[in-house]
Tab-separated table of C-alpha atoms in Angstrom:
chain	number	residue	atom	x	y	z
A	1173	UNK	CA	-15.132	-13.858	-72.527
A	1174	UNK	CA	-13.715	-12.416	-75.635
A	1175	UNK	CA	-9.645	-12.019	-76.124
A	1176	UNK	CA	-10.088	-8.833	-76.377
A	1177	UNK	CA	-11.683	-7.942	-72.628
A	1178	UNK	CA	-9.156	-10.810	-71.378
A	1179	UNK	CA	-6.389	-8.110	-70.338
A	1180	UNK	CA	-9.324	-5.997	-69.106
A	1181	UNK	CA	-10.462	-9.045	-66.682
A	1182	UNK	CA	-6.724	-9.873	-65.837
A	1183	UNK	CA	-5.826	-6.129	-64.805
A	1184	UNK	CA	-9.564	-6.028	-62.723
A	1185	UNK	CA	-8.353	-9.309	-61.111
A	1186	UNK	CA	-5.158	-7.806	-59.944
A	1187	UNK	CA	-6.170	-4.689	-58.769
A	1188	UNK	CA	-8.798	-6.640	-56.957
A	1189	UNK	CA	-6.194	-8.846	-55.108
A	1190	UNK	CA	-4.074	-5.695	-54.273
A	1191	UNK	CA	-6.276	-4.590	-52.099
A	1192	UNK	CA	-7.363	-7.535	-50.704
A	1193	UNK	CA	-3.423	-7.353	-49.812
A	1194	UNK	CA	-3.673	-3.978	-48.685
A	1195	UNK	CA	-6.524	-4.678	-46.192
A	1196	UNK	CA	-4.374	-7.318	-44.304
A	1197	UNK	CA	-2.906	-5.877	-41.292
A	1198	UNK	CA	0.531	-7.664	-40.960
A	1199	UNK	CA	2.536	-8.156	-37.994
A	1200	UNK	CA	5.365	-5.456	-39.269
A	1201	UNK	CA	2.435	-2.954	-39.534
A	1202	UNK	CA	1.681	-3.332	-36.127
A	1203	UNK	CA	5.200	-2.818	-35.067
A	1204	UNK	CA	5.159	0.229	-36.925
A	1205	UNK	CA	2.322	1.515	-34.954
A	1206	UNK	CA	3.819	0.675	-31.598
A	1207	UNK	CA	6.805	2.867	-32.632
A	1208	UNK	CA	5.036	5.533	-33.164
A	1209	UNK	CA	5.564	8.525	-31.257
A	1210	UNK	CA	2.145	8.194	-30.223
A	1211	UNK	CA	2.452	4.615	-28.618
A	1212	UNK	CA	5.845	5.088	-27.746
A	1213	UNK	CA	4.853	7.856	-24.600
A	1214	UNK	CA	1.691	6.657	-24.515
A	1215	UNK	CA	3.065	3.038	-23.234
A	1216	UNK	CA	6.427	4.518	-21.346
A	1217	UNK	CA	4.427	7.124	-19.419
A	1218	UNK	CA	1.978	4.121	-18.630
A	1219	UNK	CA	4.217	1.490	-17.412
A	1220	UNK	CA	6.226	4.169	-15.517
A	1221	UNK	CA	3.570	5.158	-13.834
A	1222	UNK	CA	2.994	2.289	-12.573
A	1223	UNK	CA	6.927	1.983	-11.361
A	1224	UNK	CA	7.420	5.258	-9.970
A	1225	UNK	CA	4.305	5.713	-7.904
A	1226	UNK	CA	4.935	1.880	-5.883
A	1227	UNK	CA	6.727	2.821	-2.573
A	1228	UNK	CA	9.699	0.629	-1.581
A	1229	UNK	CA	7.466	-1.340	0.460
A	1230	UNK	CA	5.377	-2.375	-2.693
A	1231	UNK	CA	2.306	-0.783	-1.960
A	1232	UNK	CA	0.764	0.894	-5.154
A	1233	UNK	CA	-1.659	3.690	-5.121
A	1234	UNK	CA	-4.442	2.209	-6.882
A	1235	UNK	CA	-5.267	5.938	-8.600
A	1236	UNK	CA	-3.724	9.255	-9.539
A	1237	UNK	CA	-6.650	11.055	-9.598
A	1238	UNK	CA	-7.829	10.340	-6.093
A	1239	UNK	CA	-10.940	8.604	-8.124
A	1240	UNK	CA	-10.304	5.297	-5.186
A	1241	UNK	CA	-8.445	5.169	-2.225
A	1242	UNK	CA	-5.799	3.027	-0.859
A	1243	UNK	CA	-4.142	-0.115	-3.112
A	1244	UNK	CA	-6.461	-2.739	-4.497
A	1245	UNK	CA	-5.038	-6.307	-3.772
A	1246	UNK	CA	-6.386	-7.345	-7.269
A	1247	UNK	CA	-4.653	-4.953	-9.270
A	1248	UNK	CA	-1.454	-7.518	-7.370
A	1249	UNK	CA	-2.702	-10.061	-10.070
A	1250	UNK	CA	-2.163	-7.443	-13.022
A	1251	UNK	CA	0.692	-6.090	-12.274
A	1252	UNK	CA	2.989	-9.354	-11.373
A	1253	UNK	CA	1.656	-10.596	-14.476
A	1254	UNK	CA	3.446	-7.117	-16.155
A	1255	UNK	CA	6.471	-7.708	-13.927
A	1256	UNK	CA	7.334	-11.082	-15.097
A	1257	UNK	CA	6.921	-9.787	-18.328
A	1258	UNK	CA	9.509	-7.107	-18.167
A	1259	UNK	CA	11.595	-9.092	-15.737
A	1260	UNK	CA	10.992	-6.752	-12.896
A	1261	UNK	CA	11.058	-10.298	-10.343
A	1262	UNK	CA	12.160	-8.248	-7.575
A	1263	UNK	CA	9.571	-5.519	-7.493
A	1264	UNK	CA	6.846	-8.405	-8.045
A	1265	UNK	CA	7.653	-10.022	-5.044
A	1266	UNK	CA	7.576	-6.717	-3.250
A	1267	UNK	CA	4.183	-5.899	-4.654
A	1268	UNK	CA	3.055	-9.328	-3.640
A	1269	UNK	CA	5.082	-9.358	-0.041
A	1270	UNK	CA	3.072	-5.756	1.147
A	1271	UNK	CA	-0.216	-7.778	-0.066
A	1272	UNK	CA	0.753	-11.063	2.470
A	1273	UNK	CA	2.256	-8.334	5.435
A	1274	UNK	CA	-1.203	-6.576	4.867
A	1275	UNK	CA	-2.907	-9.513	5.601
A	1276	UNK	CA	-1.003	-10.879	8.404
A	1277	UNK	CA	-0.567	-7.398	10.906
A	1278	UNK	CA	-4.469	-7.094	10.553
A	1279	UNK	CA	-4.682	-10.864	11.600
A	1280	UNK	CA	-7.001	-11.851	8.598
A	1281	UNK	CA	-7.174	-15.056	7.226
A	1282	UNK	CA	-8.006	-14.153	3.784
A	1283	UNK	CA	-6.478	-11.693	1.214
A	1284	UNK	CA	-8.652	-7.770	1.792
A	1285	UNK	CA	-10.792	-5.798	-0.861
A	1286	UNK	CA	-8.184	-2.500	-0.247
A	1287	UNK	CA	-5.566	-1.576	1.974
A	1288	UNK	CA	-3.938	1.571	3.335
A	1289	UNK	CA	-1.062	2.703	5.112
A	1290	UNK	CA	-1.041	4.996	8.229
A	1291	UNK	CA	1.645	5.281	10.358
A	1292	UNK	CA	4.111	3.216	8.300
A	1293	UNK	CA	1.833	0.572	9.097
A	1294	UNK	CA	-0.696	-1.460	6.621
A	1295	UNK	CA	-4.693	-0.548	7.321
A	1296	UNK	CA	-7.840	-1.952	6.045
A	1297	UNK	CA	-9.539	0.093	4.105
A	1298	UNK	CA	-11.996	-2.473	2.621
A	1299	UNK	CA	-12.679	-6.218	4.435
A	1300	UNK	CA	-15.102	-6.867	1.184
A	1301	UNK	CA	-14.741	-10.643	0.629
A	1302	UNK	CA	-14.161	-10.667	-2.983
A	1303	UNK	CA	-12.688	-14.406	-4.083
A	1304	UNK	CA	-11.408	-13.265	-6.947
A	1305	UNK	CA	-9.294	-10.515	-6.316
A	1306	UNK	CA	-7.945	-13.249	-3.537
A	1307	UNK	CA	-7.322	-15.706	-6.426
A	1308	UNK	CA	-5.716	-12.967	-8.175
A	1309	UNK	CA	-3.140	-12.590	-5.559
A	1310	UNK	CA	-2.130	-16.423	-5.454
A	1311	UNK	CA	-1.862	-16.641	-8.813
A	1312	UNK	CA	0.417	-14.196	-8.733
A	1313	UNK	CA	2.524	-15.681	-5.743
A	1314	UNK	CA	2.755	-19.106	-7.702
A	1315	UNK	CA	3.599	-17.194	-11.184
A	1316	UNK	CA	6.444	-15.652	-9.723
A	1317	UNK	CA	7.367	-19.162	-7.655
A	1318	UNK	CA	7.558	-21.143	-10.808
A	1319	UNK	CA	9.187	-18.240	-12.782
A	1320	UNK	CA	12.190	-17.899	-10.015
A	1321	UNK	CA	12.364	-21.086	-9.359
A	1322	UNK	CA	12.619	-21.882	-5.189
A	1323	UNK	CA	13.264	-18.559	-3.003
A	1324	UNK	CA	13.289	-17.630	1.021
A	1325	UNK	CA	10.278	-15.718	-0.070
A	1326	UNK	CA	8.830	-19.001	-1.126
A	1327	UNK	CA	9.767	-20.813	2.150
A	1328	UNK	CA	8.421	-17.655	4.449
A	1329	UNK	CA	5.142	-17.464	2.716
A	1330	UNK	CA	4.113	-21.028	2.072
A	1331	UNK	CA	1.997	-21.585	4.921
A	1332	UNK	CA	-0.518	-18.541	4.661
A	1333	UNK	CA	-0.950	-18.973	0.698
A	1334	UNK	CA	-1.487	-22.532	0.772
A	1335	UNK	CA	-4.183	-21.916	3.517
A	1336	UNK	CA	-5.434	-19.113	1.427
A	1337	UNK	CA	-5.424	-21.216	-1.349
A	1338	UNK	CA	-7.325	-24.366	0.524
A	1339	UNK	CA	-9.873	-22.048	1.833
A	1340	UNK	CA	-10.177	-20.930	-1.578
A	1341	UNK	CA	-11.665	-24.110	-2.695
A	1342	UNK	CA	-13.280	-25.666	0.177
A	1343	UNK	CA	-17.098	-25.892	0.097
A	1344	UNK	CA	-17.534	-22.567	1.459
A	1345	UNK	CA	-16.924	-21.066	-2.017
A	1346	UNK	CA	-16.385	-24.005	-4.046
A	1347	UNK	CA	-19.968	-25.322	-4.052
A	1348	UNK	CA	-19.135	-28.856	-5.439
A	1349	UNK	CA	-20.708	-32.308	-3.968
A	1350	UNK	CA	-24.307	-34.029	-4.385
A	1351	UNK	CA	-26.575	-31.585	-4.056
A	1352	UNK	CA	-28.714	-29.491	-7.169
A	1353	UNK	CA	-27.697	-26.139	-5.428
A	1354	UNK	CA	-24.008	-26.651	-6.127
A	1355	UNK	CA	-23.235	-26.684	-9.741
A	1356	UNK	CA	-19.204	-26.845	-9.504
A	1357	UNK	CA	-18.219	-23.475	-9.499
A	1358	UNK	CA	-16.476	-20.944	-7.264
A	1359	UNK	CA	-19.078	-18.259	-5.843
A	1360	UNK	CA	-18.660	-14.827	-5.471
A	1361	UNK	CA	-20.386	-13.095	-3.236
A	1362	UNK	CA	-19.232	-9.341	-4.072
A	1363	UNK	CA	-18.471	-9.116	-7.705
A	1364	UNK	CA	-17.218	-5.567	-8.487
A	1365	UNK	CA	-18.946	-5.788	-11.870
A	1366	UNK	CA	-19.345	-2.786	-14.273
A	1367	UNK	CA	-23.228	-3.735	-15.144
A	1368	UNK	CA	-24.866	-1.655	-13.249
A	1369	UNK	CA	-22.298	-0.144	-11.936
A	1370	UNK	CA	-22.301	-2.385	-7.942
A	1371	UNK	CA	-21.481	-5.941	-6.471
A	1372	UNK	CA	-22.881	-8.982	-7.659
A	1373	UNK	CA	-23.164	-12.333	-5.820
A	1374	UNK	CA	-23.169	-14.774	-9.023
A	1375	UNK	CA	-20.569	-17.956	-10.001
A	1376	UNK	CA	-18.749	-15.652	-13.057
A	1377	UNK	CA	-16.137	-16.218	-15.259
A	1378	UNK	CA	-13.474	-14.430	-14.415
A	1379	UNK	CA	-13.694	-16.260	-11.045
A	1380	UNK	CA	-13.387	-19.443	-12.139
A	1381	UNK	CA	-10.634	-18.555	-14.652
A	1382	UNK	CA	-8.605	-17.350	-12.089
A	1383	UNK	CA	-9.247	-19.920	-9.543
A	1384	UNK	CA	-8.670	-22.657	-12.196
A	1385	UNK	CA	-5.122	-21.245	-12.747
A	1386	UNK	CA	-4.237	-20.722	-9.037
A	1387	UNK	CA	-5.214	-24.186	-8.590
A	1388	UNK	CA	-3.052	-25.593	-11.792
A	1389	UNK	CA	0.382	-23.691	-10.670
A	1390	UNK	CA	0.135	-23.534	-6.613
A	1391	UNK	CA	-0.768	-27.670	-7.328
A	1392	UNK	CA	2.547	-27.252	-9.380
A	1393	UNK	CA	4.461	-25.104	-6.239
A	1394	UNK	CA	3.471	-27.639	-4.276
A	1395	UNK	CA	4.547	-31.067	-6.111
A	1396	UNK	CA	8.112	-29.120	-6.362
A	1397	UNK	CA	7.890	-28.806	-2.249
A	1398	UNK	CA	7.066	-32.628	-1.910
A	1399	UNK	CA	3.496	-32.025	-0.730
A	1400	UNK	CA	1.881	-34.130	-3.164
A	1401	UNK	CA	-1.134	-34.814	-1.036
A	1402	UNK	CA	-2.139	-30.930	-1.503
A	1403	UNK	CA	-1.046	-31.033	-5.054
A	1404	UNK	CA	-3.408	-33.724	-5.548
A	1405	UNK	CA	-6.332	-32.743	-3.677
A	1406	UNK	CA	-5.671	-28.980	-6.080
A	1407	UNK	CA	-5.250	-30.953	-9.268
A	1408	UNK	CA	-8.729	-33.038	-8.509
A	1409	UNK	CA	-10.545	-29.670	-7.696
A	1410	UNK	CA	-9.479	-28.229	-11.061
A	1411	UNK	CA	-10.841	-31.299	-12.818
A	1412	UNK	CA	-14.277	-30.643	-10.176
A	1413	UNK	CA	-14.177	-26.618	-11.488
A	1414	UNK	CA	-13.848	-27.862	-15.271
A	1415	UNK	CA	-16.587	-30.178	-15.080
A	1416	UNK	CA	-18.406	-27.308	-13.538
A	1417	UNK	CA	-17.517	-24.633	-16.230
A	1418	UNK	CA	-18.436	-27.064	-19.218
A	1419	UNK	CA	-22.162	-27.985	-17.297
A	1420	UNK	CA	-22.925	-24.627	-15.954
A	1421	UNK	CA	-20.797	-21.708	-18.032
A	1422	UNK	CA	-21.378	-22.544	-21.504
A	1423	UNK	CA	-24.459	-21.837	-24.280
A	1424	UNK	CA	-24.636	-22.606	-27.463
A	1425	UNK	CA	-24.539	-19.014	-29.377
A	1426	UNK	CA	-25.215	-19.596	-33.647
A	1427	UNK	CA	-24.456	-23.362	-32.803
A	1428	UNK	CA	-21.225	-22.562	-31.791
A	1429	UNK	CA	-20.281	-23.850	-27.716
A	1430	UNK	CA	-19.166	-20.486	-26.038
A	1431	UNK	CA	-18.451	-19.143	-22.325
A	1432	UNK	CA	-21.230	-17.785	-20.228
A	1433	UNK	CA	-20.285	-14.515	-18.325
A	1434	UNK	CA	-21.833	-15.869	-15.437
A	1435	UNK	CA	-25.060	-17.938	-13.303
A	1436	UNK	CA	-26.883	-16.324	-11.092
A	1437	UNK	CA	-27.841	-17.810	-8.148
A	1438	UNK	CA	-32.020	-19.242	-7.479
A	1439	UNK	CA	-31.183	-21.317	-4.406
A	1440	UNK	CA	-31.450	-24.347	-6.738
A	1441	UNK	CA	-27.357	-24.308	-8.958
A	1442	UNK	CA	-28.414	-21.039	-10.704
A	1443	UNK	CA	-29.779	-19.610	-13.627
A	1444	UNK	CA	-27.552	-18.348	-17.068
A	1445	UNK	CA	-26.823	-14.685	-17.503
A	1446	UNK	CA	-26.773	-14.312	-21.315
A	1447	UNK	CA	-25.422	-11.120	-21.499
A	1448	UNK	CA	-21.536	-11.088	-22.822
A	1449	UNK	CA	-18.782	-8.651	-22.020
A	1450	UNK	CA	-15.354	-8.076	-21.108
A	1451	UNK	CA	-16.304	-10.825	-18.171
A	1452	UNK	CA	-16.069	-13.529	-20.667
A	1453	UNK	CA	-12.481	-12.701	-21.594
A	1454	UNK	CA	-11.245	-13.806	-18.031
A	1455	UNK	CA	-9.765	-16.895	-19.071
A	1456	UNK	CA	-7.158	-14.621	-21.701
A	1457	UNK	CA	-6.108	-12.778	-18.615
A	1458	UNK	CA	-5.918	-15.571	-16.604
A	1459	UNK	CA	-4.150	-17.864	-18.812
A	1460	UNK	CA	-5.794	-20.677	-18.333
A	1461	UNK	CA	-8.951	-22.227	-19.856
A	1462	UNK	CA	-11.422	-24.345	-18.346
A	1463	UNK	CA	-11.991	-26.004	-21.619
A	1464	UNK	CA	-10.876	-26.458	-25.239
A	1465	UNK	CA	-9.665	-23.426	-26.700
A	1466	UNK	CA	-12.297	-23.278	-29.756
A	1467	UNK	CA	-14.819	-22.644	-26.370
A	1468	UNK	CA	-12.399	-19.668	-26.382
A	1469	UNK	CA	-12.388	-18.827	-30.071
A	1470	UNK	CA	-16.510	-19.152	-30.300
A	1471	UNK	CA	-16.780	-16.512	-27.518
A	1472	UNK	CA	-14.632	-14.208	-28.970
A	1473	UNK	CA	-16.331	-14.856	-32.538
A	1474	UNK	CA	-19.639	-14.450	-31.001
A	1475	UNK	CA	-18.730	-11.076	-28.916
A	1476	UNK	CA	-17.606	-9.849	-32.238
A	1477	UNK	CA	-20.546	-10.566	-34.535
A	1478	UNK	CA	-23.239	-9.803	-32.020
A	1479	UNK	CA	-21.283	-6.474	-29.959
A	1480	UNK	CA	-19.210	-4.586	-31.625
A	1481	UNK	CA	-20.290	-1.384	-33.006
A	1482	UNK	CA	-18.727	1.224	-35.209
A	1483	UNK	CA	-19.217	5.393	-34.672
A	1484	UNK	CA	-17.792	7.632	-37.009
A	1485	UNK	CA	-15.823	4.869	-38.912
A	1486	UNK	CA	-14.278	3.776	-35.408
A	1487	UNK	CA	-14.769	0.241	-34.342
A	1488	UNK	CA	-15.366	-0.235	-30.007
A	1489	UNK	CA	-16.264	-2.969	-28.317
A	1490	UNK	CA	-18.396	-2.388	-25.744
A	1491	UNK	CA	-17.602	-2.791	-21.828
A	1492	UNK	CA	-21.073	-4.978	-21.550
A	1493	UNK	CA	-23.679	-6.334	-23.670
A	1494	UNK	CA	-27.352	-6.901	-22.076
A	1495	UNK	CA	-29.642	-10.258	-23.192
A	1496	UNK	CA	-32.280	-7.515	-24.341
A	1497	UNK	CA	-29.888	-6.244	-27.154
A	1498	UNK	CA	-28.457	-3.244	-25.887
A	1499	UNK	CA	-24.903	-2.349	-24.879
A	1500	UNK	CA	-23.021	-0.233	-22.629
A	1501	UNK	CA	-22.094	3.050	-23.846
A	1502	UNK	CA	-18.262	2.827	-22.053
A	1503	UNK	CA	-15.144	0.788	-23.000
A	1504	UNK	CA	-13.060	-0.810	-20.230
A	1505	UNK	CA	-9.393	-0.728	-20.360
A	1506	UNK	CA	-8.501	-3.876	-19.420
A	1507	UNK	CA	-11.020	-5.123	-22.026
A	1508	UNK	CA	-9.235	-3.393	-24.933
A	1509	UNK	CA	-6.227	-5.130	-23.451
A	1510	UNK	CA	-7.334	-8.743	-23.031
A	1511	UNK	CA	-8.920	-8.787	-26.258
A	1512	UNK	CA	-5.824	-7.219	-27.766
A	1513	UNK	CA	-3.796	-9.911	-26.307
A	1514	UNK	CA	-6.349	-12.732	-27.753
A	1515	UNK	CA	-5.979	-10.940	-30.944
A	1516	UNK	CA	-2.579	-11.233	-30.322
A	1517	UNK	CA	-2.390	-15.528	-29.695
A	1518	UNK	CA	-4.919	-15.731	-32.633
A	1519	UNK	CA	-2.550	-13.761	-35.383
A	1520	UNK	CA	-5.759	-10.946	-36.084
A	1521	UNK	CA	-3.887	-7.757	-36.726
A	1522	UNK	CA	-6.765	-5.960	-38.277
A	1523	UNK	CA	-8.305	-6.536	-34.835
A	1524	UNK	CA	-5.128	-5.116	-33.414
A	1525	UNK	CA	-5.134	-2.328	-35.352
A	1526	UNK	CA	-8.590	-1.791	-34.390
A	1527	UNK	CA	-7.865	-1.888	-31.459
A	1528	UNK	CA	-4.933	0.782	-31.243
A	1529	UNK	CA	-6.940	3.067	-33.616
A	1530	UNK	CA	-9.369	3.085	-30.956
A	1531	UNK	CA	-7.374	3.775	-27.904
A	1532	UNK	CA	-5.674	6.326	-29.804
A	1533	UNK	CA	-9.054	8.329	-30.607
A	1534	UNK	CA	-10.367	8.147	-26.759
A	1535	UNK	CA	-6.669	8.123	-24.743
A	1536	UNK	CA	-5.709	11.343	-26.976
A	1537	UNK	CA	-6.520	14.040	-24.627
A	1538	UNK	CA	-4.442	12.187	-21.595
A	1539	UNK	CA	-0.551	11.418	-21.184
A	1540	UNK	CA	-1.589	7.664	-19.538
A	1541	UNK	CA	-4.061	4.862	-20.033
A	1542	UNK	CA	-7.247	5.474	-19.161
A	1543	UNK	CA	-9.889	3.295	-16.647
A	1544	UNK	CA	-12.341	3.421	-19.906
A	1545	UNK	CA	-14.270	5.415	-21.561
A	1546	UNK	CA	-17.502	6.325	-22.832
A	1547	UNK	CA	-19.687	8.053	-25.641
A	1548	UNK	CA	-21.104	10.745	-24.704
A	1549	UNK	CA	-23.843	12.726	-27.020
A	1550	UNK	CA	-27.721	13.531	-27.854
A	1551	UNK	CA	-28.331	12.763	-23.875
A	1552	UNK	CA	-26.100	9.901	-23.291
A	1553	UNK	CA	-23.785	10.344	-20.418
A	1554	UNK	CA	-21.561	7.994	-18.626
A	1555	UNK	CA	-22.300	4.388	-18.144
A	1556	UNK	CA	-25.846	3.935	-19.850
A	1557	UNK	CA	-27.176	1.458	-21.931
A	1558	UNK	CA	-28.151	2.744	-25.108
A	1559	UNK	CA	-29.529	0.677	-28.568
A	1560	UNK	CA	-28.648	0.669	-31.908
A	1561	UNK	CA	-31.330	3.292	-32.806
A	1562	UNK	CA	-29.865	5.550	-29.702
A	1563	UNK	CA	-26.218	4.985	-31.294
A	1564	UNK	CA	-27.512	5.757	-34.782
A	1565	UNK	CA	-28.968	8.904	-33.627
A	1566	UNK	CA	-25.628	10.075	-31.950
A	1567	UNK	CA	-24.230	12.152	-34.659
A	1568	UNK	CA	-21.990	14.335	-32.694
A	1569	UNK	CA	-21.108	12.364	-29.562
A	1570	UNK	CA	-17.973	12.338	-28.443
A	1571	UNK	CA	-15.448	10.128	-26.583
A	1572	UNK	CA	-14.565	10.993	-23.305
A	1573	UNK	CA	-12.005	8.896	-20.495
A	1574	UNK	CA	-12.157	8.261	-16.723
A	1575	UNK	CA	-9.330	7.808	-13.665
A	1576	UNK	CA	-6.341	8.081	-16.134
A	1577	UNK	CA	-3.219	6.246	-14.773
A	1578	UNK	CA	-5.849	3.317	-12.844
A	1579	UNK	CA	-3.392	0.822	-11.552
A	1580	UNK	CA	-5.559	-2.341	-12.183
A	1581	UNK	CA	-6.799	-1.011	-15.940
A	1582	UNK	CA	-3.077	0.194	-16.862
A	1583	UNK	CA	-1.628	-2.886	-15.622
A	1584	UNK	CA	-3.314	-4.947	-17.752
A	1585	UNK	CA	-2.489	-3.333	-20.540
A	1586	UNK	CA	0.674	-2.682	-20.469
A	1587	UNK	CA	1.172	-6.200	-20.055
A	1588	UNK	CA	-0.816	-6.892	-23.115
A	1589	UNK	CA	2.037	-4.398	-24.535
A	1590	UNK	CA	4.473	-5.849	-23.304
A	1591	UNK	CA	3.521	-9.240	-24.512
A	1592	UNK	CA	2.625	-7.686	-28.243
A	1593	UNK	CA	6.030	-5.644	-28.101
A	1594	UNK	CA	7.772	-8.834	-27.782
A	1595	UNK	CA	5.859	-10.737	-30.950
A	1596	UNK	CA	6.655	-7.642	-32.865
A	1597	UNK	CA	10.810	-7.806	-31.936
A	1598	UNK	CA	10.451	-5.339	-29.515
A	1599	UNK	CA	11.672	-4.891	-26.024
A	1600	UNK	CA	8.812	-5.356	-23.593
A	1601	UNK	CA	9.769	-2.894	-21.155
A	1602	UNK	CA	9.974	0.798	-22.829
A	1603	UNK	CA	12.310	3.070	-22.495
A	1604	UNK	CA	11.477	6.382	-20.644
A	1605	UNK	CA	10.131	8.898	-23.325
A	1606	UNK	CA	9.952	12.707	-22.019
């Protein structure tokens, strides 16, 4: 290089590193964004929602659009989670107290799919056995328990969580022991999956994650309440379900160890699912990982190299990826949220602001969060799987949303919010925005 062109190279050199600067999302960018006026109603409106439309009682209307009936116990899980967050401690016990009272009038011995009210008095709606929408409702209890430290409410509803909790992980559902059919994991007989759009009976993810972390803190409740033969037996069924996850729930994706979304059952400890999805995000929700955190980190890589797609300059992660290449056409709320909040643990702002860009494009046309949402063009309608020649072809397809205001979906992410709002320097609960 000649002295003449060595200003040239210098200015070239500095220009270049501006915008390498400029394409780094920082954290005070991100606070920017959720100050917007955008963000601002878009969050307030959310989380109020959520507030206004729980009855004294606890019981929350699962939808405002009538799109599902009754209160699903799961969303319980969610929402405590967003309580604790914002400090709400008295309204989370509520929401968890009508769960437990719902339970007990209908003489159940296990937490239901949905209940109702008729009467003043707490109906069924939906016996489904779902395990882990149960384990999302003792996580909850033993969240709040270690967060308050000992209550009444603690003393009155010890005895039907902890048998919730050891029928939880006896061999029923906890297929652990000797024989090649039980490969250490929780089953789930009815999970309320978006592939395909019904119930699958699989070990999964998300069940495990949340099992795992009931296990950890009601074995924690427990050792505070001097029951340390429980705790114990808990603590050694958490090692059992680890052991499980690292045999039975990982693959090896571009040499890298990562989660699988789930095993489906031959009569003979399953076979592995390889699809990936918002599933195999579970243990970011649930707070608690079955394994080493890079397990965590691979997935995440691995969901982002081999799923995420990009329409009209707008990056979306799809709700599901399928083994045979193609995705889902839909988002999922709570999976914007989750992966938000991993984003969020891991310092990736540009995935953040990814994020947000995205919710901002598909939420526009509605004051709350949305269920999800989908792409809809040349064909496509709701909830297909389409391939990277279908997408490429979609030149004028559109974004549209579902059940605005769900109580599970918006619960989740306003707590990813809240959790975000907090790293920025912001309050987590909003204030109300007309």
């Amino acid at each position: 290089m000649t002295k003449k062109h060595y200003p040239l190279f210098l200015l070239m050199m500095l220009i270049f590193g501006m915008m390498q600067v400029k394409a780094q999302t920082s954290l005070n960018d991100i606070k920017a964004i959720l100050q917007s006026p955008y963000f601002e109603k878009l969050y307030s409106n959310t989380y109020y929602s959520l507030l206004d439309r729980m009855r004294k009682d606890g019981f929350l209307p699962e939808s405002l659009t009538g799109a599902y009936e009754g209160m699903y116990c799961r969303t319980t899980g969610a929402m405590v989670s967003l309580l604790i967050e914002t400090s709400r401690l008295k309204e989370a016990e509520l929401n968890i107290k009508c769960v437990l009272d719902a339970t007990t009038q209908n003489d159940m011995e296990r937490i239901p799919h949905v209940i109702g009210i008729k009467d003043n008095k707490y109906t069924i709606i939906s016996d489904e056995h779902q395990i882990d929408g149960q384990a999302h409702v003792l996580l909850a209890w033993a969240r709040l328990a270690l967060k308050r430290g000992h209550t009444n409410f603690e003393d009155k509803t010890w005895p039907l969580v902890s048998a919730i909790m050891k029928r939880t992980c006896d061999r029923t559902f906890f297929q652990h022991g000797w024989w090649s059919v039980e490969p250490g994991l929780v089953r789930n007989i009815s999970f309320e999956h978006s592939r395909e759009g019904r119930r699958w009976d699989v070990w999964d993810l998300l069940t495990q994650s949340f099992v795992g972390a009931a296990l950890n803190d009601m074995a924690t409740v427990a050792e505070r309440r001097s029951e340390t033969k429980l705790a114990a037996d808990w603590r050694k069924k958490m090692e059992i379900l680890q052991q499980g996850i690292r045999k039975n729930l990982t693959t090896v994706r571009n040499s890298d160890t990562t989660y699988l979304e789930m095993r489906l059952p031959d009569s003979n400890g399953g076979t592995p699912y390889l699809g990936m999805g918002w599933v195999t995000l579970s243990p970011v929700a649930a707070q608690w990982e079955g394994l080493n955190h890079q397990v965590m980190r691979n997935t995440v890589k691995a969901m982002q190299q081999g799923m995420l797609k990009k329409t009209n300059g707008l990056a979306w992660m799809p709700t599901d990826s399928y083994p045979d290449g193609t995705v889902s056409n839909e988002i999922i709320g709570k999976g914007q949220a989750w992966e938000m909040e991993f984003a969020r643990t891991e310092k990736d702002y540009n995935r953040i602001k990814a994020i947000l860009d995205l919710i901002k494009i598909v939420n526009a046309p509605k004051p709350v969060y949305m269920e999800g949402g989908w792409l809809d063009g040349n064909g496509h309608k709701q909830s297909e799987k389409i391939s990277d020649t279908d997408l490429a072809a979609m030149n004028n397809a559109v974004w549209k949303t579902k059940d605005a205001g769900n109580g599970e979906q918006c619960a989740w992410w306003c707590w990813a919010m809240a959790r975000l709002r907090v790293a920025a320097g912001l309050p987590a609960e909003p204030a109300r925005v007309k």
